[in-house]
PDB file of C-alpha atoms in Angstrom:
ATOM      1  CA  MET V   7       4.771 -33.667   3.110  1.00 68.00           C
ATOM      2  CA  ARG V   8       5.115 -30.215   4.678  1.00 80.00           C
ATOM      3  CA  ALA V   9       3.243 -27.533   2.769  1.00 87.00           C
ATOM      4  CA  VAL V  10       1.674 -24.092   3.121  1.00 91.00           C
ATOM      5  CA  ARG V  11      -1.819 -23.638   1.755  1.00 93.00           C
ATOM      6  CA  ALA V  12      -2.113 -20.375  -0.163  1.00 93.00           C
ATOM      7  CA  ASP V  13      -4.672 -18.736  -2.426  1.00 93.00           C
ATOM      8  CA  LEU V  14      -2.622 -15.758  -3.608  1.00 92.00           C
ATOM      9  CA  GLY V  15       0.991 -14.756  -4.163  1.00 93.00           C
ATOM     10  CA  ILE V  16       2.077 -11.109  -4.411  1.00 93.00           C
ATOM     11  CA  LEU V  17       5.448  -9.470  -5.003  1.00 93.00           C
ATOM     12  CA  ALA V  18       5.592  -6.244  -2.978  1.00 94.00           C
ATOM     13  CA  CYS V  19       8.207  -3.566  -3.752  1.00 92.00           C
ATOM     14  CA  LEU V  20       8.193  -0.841  -1.103  1.00 92.00           C
ATOM     15  CA  GLY V  21       9.225   2.800  -1.136  1.00 89.00           C
ATOM     16  CA  ALA V  22       9.031   5.295   1.704  1.00 88.00           C
ATOM     17  CA  ASP V  23       5.350   6.060   1.081  1.00 90.00           C
ATOM     18  CA  ASP V  24       4.303   3.621  -1.632  1.00 91.00           C
ATOM     19  CA  VAL V  25       4.018  -0.079  -2.385  1.00 92.00           C
ATOM     20  CA  ASP V  26       3.916  -1.639  -5.843  1.00 91.00           C
ATOM     21  CA  LEU V  27       1.986  -4.919  -5.741  1.00 91.00           C
ATOM     22  CA  ARG V  28       2.224  -7.534  -8.489  1.00 89.00           C
ATOM     23  CA  ALA V  29       0.004 -10.608  -8.350  1.00 86.00           C
ATOM     24  CA  LEU V  30       2.137 -13.706  -8.948  1.00 83.00           C
ATOM     25  CA  SER V  31      -0.661 -16.238  -8.762  1.00 78.00           C
ATOM     26  CA  GLY V  32      -4.168 -16.878  -7.547  1.00 64.00           C
ATOM     27  CA  LEU V  33      -5.928 -13.681  -8.593  1.00 57.00           C
ATOM     28  CA  THR V  34      -9.460 -14.797  -9.376  1.00 53.00           C
ATOM     29  CA  ALA V  35     -11.654 -13.345 -12.090  1.00 48.00           C
ATOM     30  CA  ARG V  36     -14.031 -12.084  -9.409  1.00 49.00           C
ATOM     31  CA  HIS V  37     -11.337  -9.827  -7.943  1.00 51.00           C
ATOM     32  CA  GLU V  38      -9.292  -9.107 -11.051  1.00 53.00           C
ATOM     33  CA  GLU V  39     -11.346  -6.074 -12.005  1.00 53.00           C
ATOM     34  CA  HIS V  40     -10.897  -4.525  -8.574  1.00 50.00           C
ATOM     35  CA  ALA V  41      -7.192  -5.281  -8.393  1.00 47.00           C
ATOM     36  CA  ALA V  42      -6.699  -3.732 -11.833  1.00 49.00           C
ATOM     37  CA  THR V  43      -7.567  -0.335 -10.338  1.00 48.00           C
ATOM     38  CA  VAL V  44      -3.898   0.535 -10.080  1.00 61.00           C
ATOM     39  CA  LEU V  45      -3.889   3.487  -7.679  1.00 77.00           C
ATOM     40  CA  ARG V  46      -5.113   3.262  -4.085  1.00 82.00           C
ATOM     41  CA  VAL V  47      -4.347   5.976  -1.569  1.00 84.00           C
ATOM     42  CA  THR V  48      -4.353   5.712   2.220  1.00 83.00           C
ATOM     43  CA  THR V  49      -3.424   7.911   5.144  1.00 81.00           C
ATOM     44  CA  GLY V  50      -1.922   7.096   8.515  1.00 78.00           C
ATOM     45  CA  ASP V  51       0.283   4.257   9.685  1.00 83.00           C
ATOM     46  CA  GLN V  52       0.780   1.019   7.775  1.00 90.00           C
ATOM     47  CA  PRO V  53       2.062  -1.362  10.493  1.00 94.00           C
ATOM     48  CA  PHE V  54       2.480  -4.367   8.197  1.00 95.00           C
ATOM     49  CA  PHE V  55       4.421  -2.471   5.511  1.00 95.00           C
ATOM     50  CA  ASP V  56       6.201  -0.091   7.908  1.00 94.00           C
ATOM     51  CA  ARG V  57       7.755  -3.091   9.620  1.00 95.00           C
ATOM     52  CA  LEU V  58       9.235  -4.190   6.299  1.00 94.00           C
ATOM     53  CA  ARG V  59      10.416  -0.656   5.516  1.00 93.00           C
ATOM     54  CA  ALA V  60      12.228  -0.626   8.859  1.00 92.00           C
ATOM     55  CA  GLY V  61      14.288  -3.623   7.750  1.00 92.00           C
ATOM     56  CA  ALA V  62      12.539  -6.506   9.516  1.00 94.00           C
ATOM     57  CA  THR V  63      13.648  -9.876   8.122  1.00 94.00           C
ATOM     58  CA  ALA V  64      11.527 -12.328  10.118  1.00 97.00           C
ATOM     59  CA  VAL V  65       8.652 -14.103   8.386  1.00 98.00           C
ATOM     60  CA  THR V  66       5.392 -13.122  10.058  1.00 97.00           C
ATOM     61  CA  THR V  67       1.718 -12.482   9.420  1.00 98.00           C
ATOM     62  CA  ALA V  68      -0.305  -9.290   9.430  1.00 97.00           C
ATOM     63  CA  ALA V  69      -2.438 -10.663  12.277  1.00 96.00           C
ATOM     64  CA  ARG V  70       0.672 -10.981  14.455  1.00 96.00           C
ATOM     65  CA  VAL V  71       1.884  -7.489  13.552  1.00 96.00           C
ATOM     66  CA  TYR V  72      -1.463  -5.885  14.350  1.00 95.00           C
ATOM     67  CA  THR V  73      -2.327  -8.352  17.154  1.00 86.00           C
ATOM     68  CA  PRO V  74      -5.503 -10.418  16.629  1.00 78.00           C
ATOM     69  CA  GLY V  75      -7.770  -7.930  18.390  1.00 85.00           C
ATOM     70  CA  ARG V  76      -6.782  -5.045  16.106  1.00 93.00           C
ATOM     71  CA  TRP V  77      -6.351  -7.140  12.971  1.00 95.00           C
ATOM     72  CA  HIS V  78      -9.962  -8.262  12.637  1.00 91.00           C
ATOM     73  CA  GLY V  79     -11.168  -4.675  12.444  1.00 91.00           C
ATOM     74  CA  ALA V  80      -8.202  -3.285  10.511  1.00 92.00           C
ATOM     75  CA  GLN V  81      -8.841  -1.315   7.319  1.00 88.00           C
ATOM     76  CA  PHE V  82      -5.967  -3.162   5.658  1.00 90.00           C
ATOM     77  CA  ARG V  83      -7.702  -6.497   6.248  1.00 93.00           C
ATOM     78  CA  ALA V  84     -10.948  -5.158   4.787  1.00 91.00           C
ATOM     79  CA  ARG V  85      -9.023  -4.087   1.672  1.00 87.00           C
ATOM     80  CA  LEU V  86      -7.460  -7.545   1.370  1.00 90.00           C
ATOM     81  CA  VAL V  87     -10.901  -9.105   1.321  1.00 91.00           C
ATOM     82  CA  ARG V  88     -12.412  -6.548  -1.046  1.00 87.00           C
ATOM     83  CA  HIS V  89      -9.584  -6.265  -3.555  1.00 84.00           C
ATOM     84  CA  TRP V  90      -7.740  -9.579  -3.309  1.00 88.00           C
ATOM     85  CA  GLY V  91     -10.219 -12.091  -1.896  1.00 90.00           C
ATOM     86  CA  VAL V  92      -8.074 -13.155   1.073  1.00 94.00           C
ATOM     87  CA  ARG V  93      -8.340 -12.541   4.803  1.00 95.00           C
ATOM     88  CA  GLU V  94      -4.876 -13.481   6.028  1.00 97.00           C
ATOM     89  CA  VAL V  95      -1.427 -12.621   4.685  1.00 97.00           C
ATOM     90  CA  VAL V  96       2.158 -13.498   5.573  1.00 98.00           C
ATOM     91  CA  ALA V  97       5.256 -11.583   4.470  1.00 98.00           C
ATOM     92  CA  VAL V  98       8.501 -13.266   3.456  1.00 97.00           C
ATOM     93  CA  PRO V  99      11.003 -10.361   3.389  1.00 96.00           C
ATOM     94  CA  VAL V 100      13.751 -10.549   0.779  1.00 91.00           C
ATOM     95  CA  ARG V 101      16.624  -8.258  -0.132  1.00 75.00           C
ATOM     96  CA  GLY V 102      15.882  -5.941  -3.009  1.00 63.00           C
ATOM     97  CA  ARG V 103      18.728  -4.350  -4.963  1.00 61.00           C
ATOM     98  CA  VAL V 104      17.059  -0.948  -4.933  1.00 65.00           C
ATOM     99  CA  ARG V 105      13.762  -1.169  -3.026  1.00 78.00           C
ATOM    100  CA  THR V 106      12.681  -3.160  -0.010  1.00 88.00           C
ATOM    101  CA  THR V 107      10.953  -6.248  -1.378  1.00 92.00           C
ATOM    102  CA  ALA V 108       8.809  -9.015   0.083  1.00 95.00           C
ATOM    103  CA  VAL V 109       6.777 -11.931  -1.177  1.00 95.00           C
ATOM    104  CA  LEU V 110       3.286 -11.848   0.317  1.00 96.00           C
ATOM    105  CA  ILE V 111       1.268 -15.027   0.567  1.00 96.00           C
ATOM    106  CA  GLY V 112      -2.435 -14.711   1.224  1.00 96.00           C
ATOM    107  CA  ARG V 113      -5.361 -16.991   1.837  1.00 96.00           C
ATOM    108  CA  ASP V 114      -8.917 -17.068   3.028  1.00 93.00           C
ATOM    109  CA  GLY V 115      -9.702 -18.831   6.287  1.00 90.00           C
ATOM    110  CA  LEU V 116      -7.430 -19.180   9.318  1.00 94.00           C
ATOM    111  CA  ASP V 117      -4.156 -17.372   9.877  1.00 96.00           C
ATOM    112  CA  PHE V 118      -0.869 -19.138   9.118  1.00 97.00           C
ATOM    113  CA  ASP V 119       0.324 -21.242  12.067  1.00 96.00           C
ATOM    114  CA  GLU V 120       3.796 -21.564  13.584  1.00 97.00           C
ATOM    115  CA  ASP V 121       4.678 -24.692  11.573  1.00 96.00           C
ATOM    116  CA  GLU V 122       3.882 -22.847   8.343  1.00 97.00           C
ATOM    117  CA  LEU V 123       5.958 -19.864   9.406  1.00 97.00           C
ATOM    118  CA  ARG V 124       8.904 -22.153  10.167  1.00 97.00           C
ATOM    119  CA  LEU V 125       8.622 -23.745   6.735  1.00 97.00           C
ATOM    120  CA  LEU V 126       8.476 -20.356   5.013  1.00 97.00           C
ATOM    121  CA  THR V 127      11.500 -19.251   7.044  1.00 97.00           C
ATOM    122  CA  GLU V 128      13.417 -22.296   5.801  1.00 97.00           C
ATOM    123  CA  LEU V 129      12.445 -21.395   2.228  1.00 95.00           C
ATOM    124  CA  GLN V 130      13.283 -17.708   2.656  1.00 96.00           C
ATOM    125  CA  PRO V 131      16.883 -17.970   1.321  1.00 95.00           C
ATOM    126  CA  VAL V 132      15.593 -19.672  -1.835  1.00 94.00           C
ATOM    127  CA  VAL V 133      12.939 -17.001  -2.336  1.00 92.00           C
ATOM    128  CA  SER V 134      15.554 -14.285  -1.777  1.00 91.00           C
ATOM    129  CA  ALA V 135      17.856 -15.839  -4.380  1.00 90.00           C
ATOM    130  CA  LEU V 136      15.049 -15.984  -6.939  1.00 87.00           C
ATOM    131  CA  VAL V 137      14.020 -12.374  -6.367  1.00 86.00           C
ATOM    132  CA  ALA V 138      17.657 -11.246  -6.529  1.00 83.00           C
ATOM    133  CA  ILE V 139      17.949 -12.316 -10.158  1.00 84.00           C
ATOM    134  CA  LEU V 140      14.781 -10.456 -11.185  1.00 79.00           C
ATOM    135  CA  ASP V 141      15.041  -7.190 -13.051  1.00 77.00           C
ATOM    136  CA  LEU V 142      12.215  -5.352 -11.320  1.00 71.00           C
ATOM    137  CA  ASP V 143      12.186  -2.652 -13.998  1.00 71.00           C
ATOM    138  CA  SER V 144      11.325  -5.244 -16.638  1.00 74.00           C
ATOM    139  CA  LEU V 145       8.424  -6.769 -14.725  1.00 75.00           C
ATOM    140  CA  PRO V 146       4.828  -6.164 -15.854  1.00 74.00           C
ATOM    141  CA  THR V 147       2.996  -3.074 -14.649  1.00 79.00           C
ATOM    142  CA  PRO V 148       2.024  -3.471 -10.977  1.00 83.00           C
ATOM    143  CA  THR V 149      -1.395  -4.964 -10.376  1.00 84.00           C
ATOM    144  CA  ALA V 150      -1.954  -2.249  -7.787  1.00 86.00           C
ATOM    145  CA  ARG V 151      -0.045   0.670  -6.311  1.00 88.00           C
ATOM    146  CA  LEU V 152      -0.707   1.629  -2.711  1.00 89.00           C
ATOM    147  CA  VAL V 153       0.302   5.202  -1.894  1.00 91.00           C
ATOM    148  CA  ARG V 154       0.289   6.825   1.524  1.00 91.00           C
ATOM    149  CA  LEU V 155      -0.311  10.520   2.128  1.00 92.00           C
ATOM    150  CA  THR V 156       1.357  11.981   5.193  1.00 91.00           C
ATOM    151  CA  GLU V 157      -0.829  13.602   7.832  1.00 91.00           C
ATOM    152  CA  ARG V 158       0.204  17.062   6.601  1.00 94.00           C
ATOM    153  CA  GLU V 159      -0.417  16.152   2.947  1.00 94.00           C
ATOM    154  CA  ASP V 160      -3.868  14.878   3.872  1.00 93.00           C
ATOM    155  CA  SER V 161      -4.714  18.141   5.633  1.00 94.00           C
ATOM    156  CA  ILE V 162      -3.396  20.224   2.709  1.00 95.00           C
ATOM    157  CA  LEU V 163      -5.447  18.139   0.271  1.00 94.00           C
ATOM    158  CA  LYS V 164      -8.600  18.784   2.269  1.00 94.00           C
ATOM    159  CA  LEU V 165      -7.874  22.518   2.271  1.00 94.00           C
ATOM    160  CA  LEU V 166      -7.196  22.372  -1.465  1.00 94.00           C
ATOM    161  CA  SER V 167     -10.603  20.768  -2.005  1.00 93.00           C
ATOM    162  CA  GLN V 168     -12.194  23.909  -0.516  1.00 92.00           C
ATOM    163  CA  GLY V 169     -10.718  26.039  -3.307  1.00 91.00           C
ATOM    164  CA  LEU V 170      -8.331  27.963  -1.030  1.00 93.00           C
ATOM    165  CA  THR V 171      -5.238  29.763  -2.280  1.00 93.00           C
ATOM    166  CA  ALA V 172      -1.767  28.603  -1.245  1.00 93.00           C
ATOM    167  CA  SER V 173      -1.437  31.655   1.016  1.00 94.00           C
ATOM    168  CA  ARG V 174      -4.722  30.907   2.759  1.00 95.00           C
ATOM    169  CA  MET V 175      -3.814  27.225   3.134  1.00 95.00           C
ATOM    170  CA  ALA V 176      -0.467  28.246   4.604  1.00 95.00           C
ATOM    171  CA  ARG V 177      -2.131  30.419   7.251  1.00 95.00           C
ATOM    172  CA  LEU V 178      -4.552  27.668   8.232  1.00 94.00           C
ATOM    173  CA  ALA V 179      -1.850  24.978   8.256  1.00 93.00           C
ATOM    174  CA  GLY V 180       0.639  27.099  10.153  1.00 94.00           C
ATOM    175  CA  CYS V 181       3.386  26.964   7.538  1.00 93.00           C
ATOM    176  CA  SER V 182       4.772  29.036   4.670  1.00 95.00           C
ATOM    177  CA  PRO V 183       3.272  29.167   1.150  1.00 93.00           C
ATOM    178  CA  ARG V 184       6.518  27.635  -0.101  1.00 95.00           C
ATOM    179  CA  THR V 185       5.963  24.641   2.167  1.00 96.00           C
ATOM    180  CA  VAL V 186       2.387  24.355   0.905  1.00 95.00           C
ATOM    181  CA  HIS V 187       3.657  24.243  -2.681  1.00 95.00           C
ATOM    182  CA  HIS V 188       6.137  21.552  -1.657  1.00 96.00           C
ATOM    183  CA  HIS V 189       3.304  19.470  -0.202  1.00 94.00           C
ATOM    184  CA  LEU V 190       1.150  20.081  -3.266  1.00 95.00           C
ATOM    185  CA  ALA V 191       3.921  18.837  -5.554  1.00 95.00           C
ATOM    186  CA  SER V 192       4.186  15.675  -3.480  1.00 95.00           C
ATOM    187  CA  ILE V 193       0.393  15.209  -3.523  1.00 94.00           C
ATOM    188  CA  TYR V 194       0.254  15.640  -7.299  1.00 95.00           C
ATOM    189  CA  ALA V 195       3.007  13.057  -7.754  1.00 93.00           C
ATOM    190  CA  LYS V 196       1.327  10.531  -5.456  1.00 92.00           C
ATOM    191  CA  LEU V 197      -2.069  10.987  -7.081  1.00 92.00           C
ATOM    192  CA  ASP V 198      -0.473  10.927 -10.547  1.00 89.00           C
ATOM    193  CA  VAL V 199      -1.978  14.268 -11.593  1.00 93.00           C
ATOM    194  CA  GLY V 200      -0.578  17.581 -12.791  1.00 92.00           C
ATOM    195  CA  ASP V 201      -2.787  20.303 -11.344  1.00 93.00           C
ATOM    196  CA  ARG V 202      -5.048  21.203  -8.412  1.00 92.00           C
ATOM    197  CA  LEU V 203      -8.354  20.516 -10.164  1.00 92.00           C
ATOM    198  CA  SER V 204      -7.222  17.044 -11.228  1.00 93.00           C
ATOM    199  CA  ALA V 205      -5.914  16.401  -7.719  1.00 94.00           C
ATOM    200  CA  VAL V 206      -9.246  17.269  -6.114  1.00 93.00           C
ATOM    201  CA  ASN V 207     -11.232  15.234  -8.612  1.00 92.00           C
ATOM    202  CA  ARG V 208      -8.915  12.256  -8.123  1.00 91.00           C
ATOM    203  CA  ALA V 209      -9.243  12.661  -4.361  1.00 91.00           C
ATOM    204  CA  ARG V 210     -13.019  12.556  -4.732  1.00 91.00           C
ATOM    205  CA  GLU V 211     -12.835   9.376  -6.801  1.00 88.00           C
ATOM    206  CA  LEU V 212     -10.680   7.794  -4.098  1.00 85.00           C
ATOM    207  CA  GLY V 213     -12.906   8.947  -1.240  1.00 84.00           C
ATOM    208  CA  LEU V 214     -10.218  11.155   0.297  1.00 88.00           C
ATOM    209  CA  VAL V 215     -12.364  14.316   0.389  1.00 86.00           C
ATOM    210  CA  ASP V 216     -16.079  14.987   0.639  1.00 79.00           C
ATOM    211  CA  GLY V 217     -17.763  15.419  -2.707  1.00 64.00           C
ATOM    212  CA  ASP V 218     -19.717  18.481  -1.613  1.00 58.00           C
ATOM    213  CA  THR V 219     -16.541  20.468  -0.811  1.00 51.00           C
ATOM    214  CA  LEU V 220     -14.953  20.001  -4.212  1.00 47.00           C
ATOM    215  CA  LEU V 221     -13.208  22.659  -6.199  1.00 48.00           C
ATOM    216  CA  LEU V 222     -14.994  22.422  -9.538  1.00 43.00           C
ATOM    217  CA  THR V 223     -13.545  25.367 -11.441  1.00 39.00           C
TER     218      THR V 223
END
């Protein structure tokens, strides 16, 4: 009997700069506490997720997207191990009614081989049909939410952590104060906070800024 060995199933709903991840099966007690930390923030490219955002429909693995040489040292792979307990993951893209959606299948051990990818490709229409009937708004709260800061947002956040005014940040960033406020609003929304102090403290918790440069008042 043809089969795909898997340790974890995840439903991924993607936005332009965020991914809501819901564990469907296989989340062990050892990793449940980590995965329950809903918000995780990254910066830079996300090759695996950016491919899905661009509309890719082929079933493939993260190792193939990154190439094996880059994948073994990738930060995304380290997060998979730390937060989910798996080292390899394959994406089965499906059509979402509102957001780009994919079913991710993860496991420890070796990457998925070509026979497994062919089988998942054959099952893809069935998976798509099942996801199509889901009301994503009625699903449980995501197990984790992965948010990406743009390069400019990351630089503004670091300036914010130094206690600088919007005018001073604008001069250093080479933009207008209005643009700085636009970036700050986006940062607050992504970090799920309402003011600059909360943003800096959340950034410290997430390791996005150095603790010794924090705005504390």
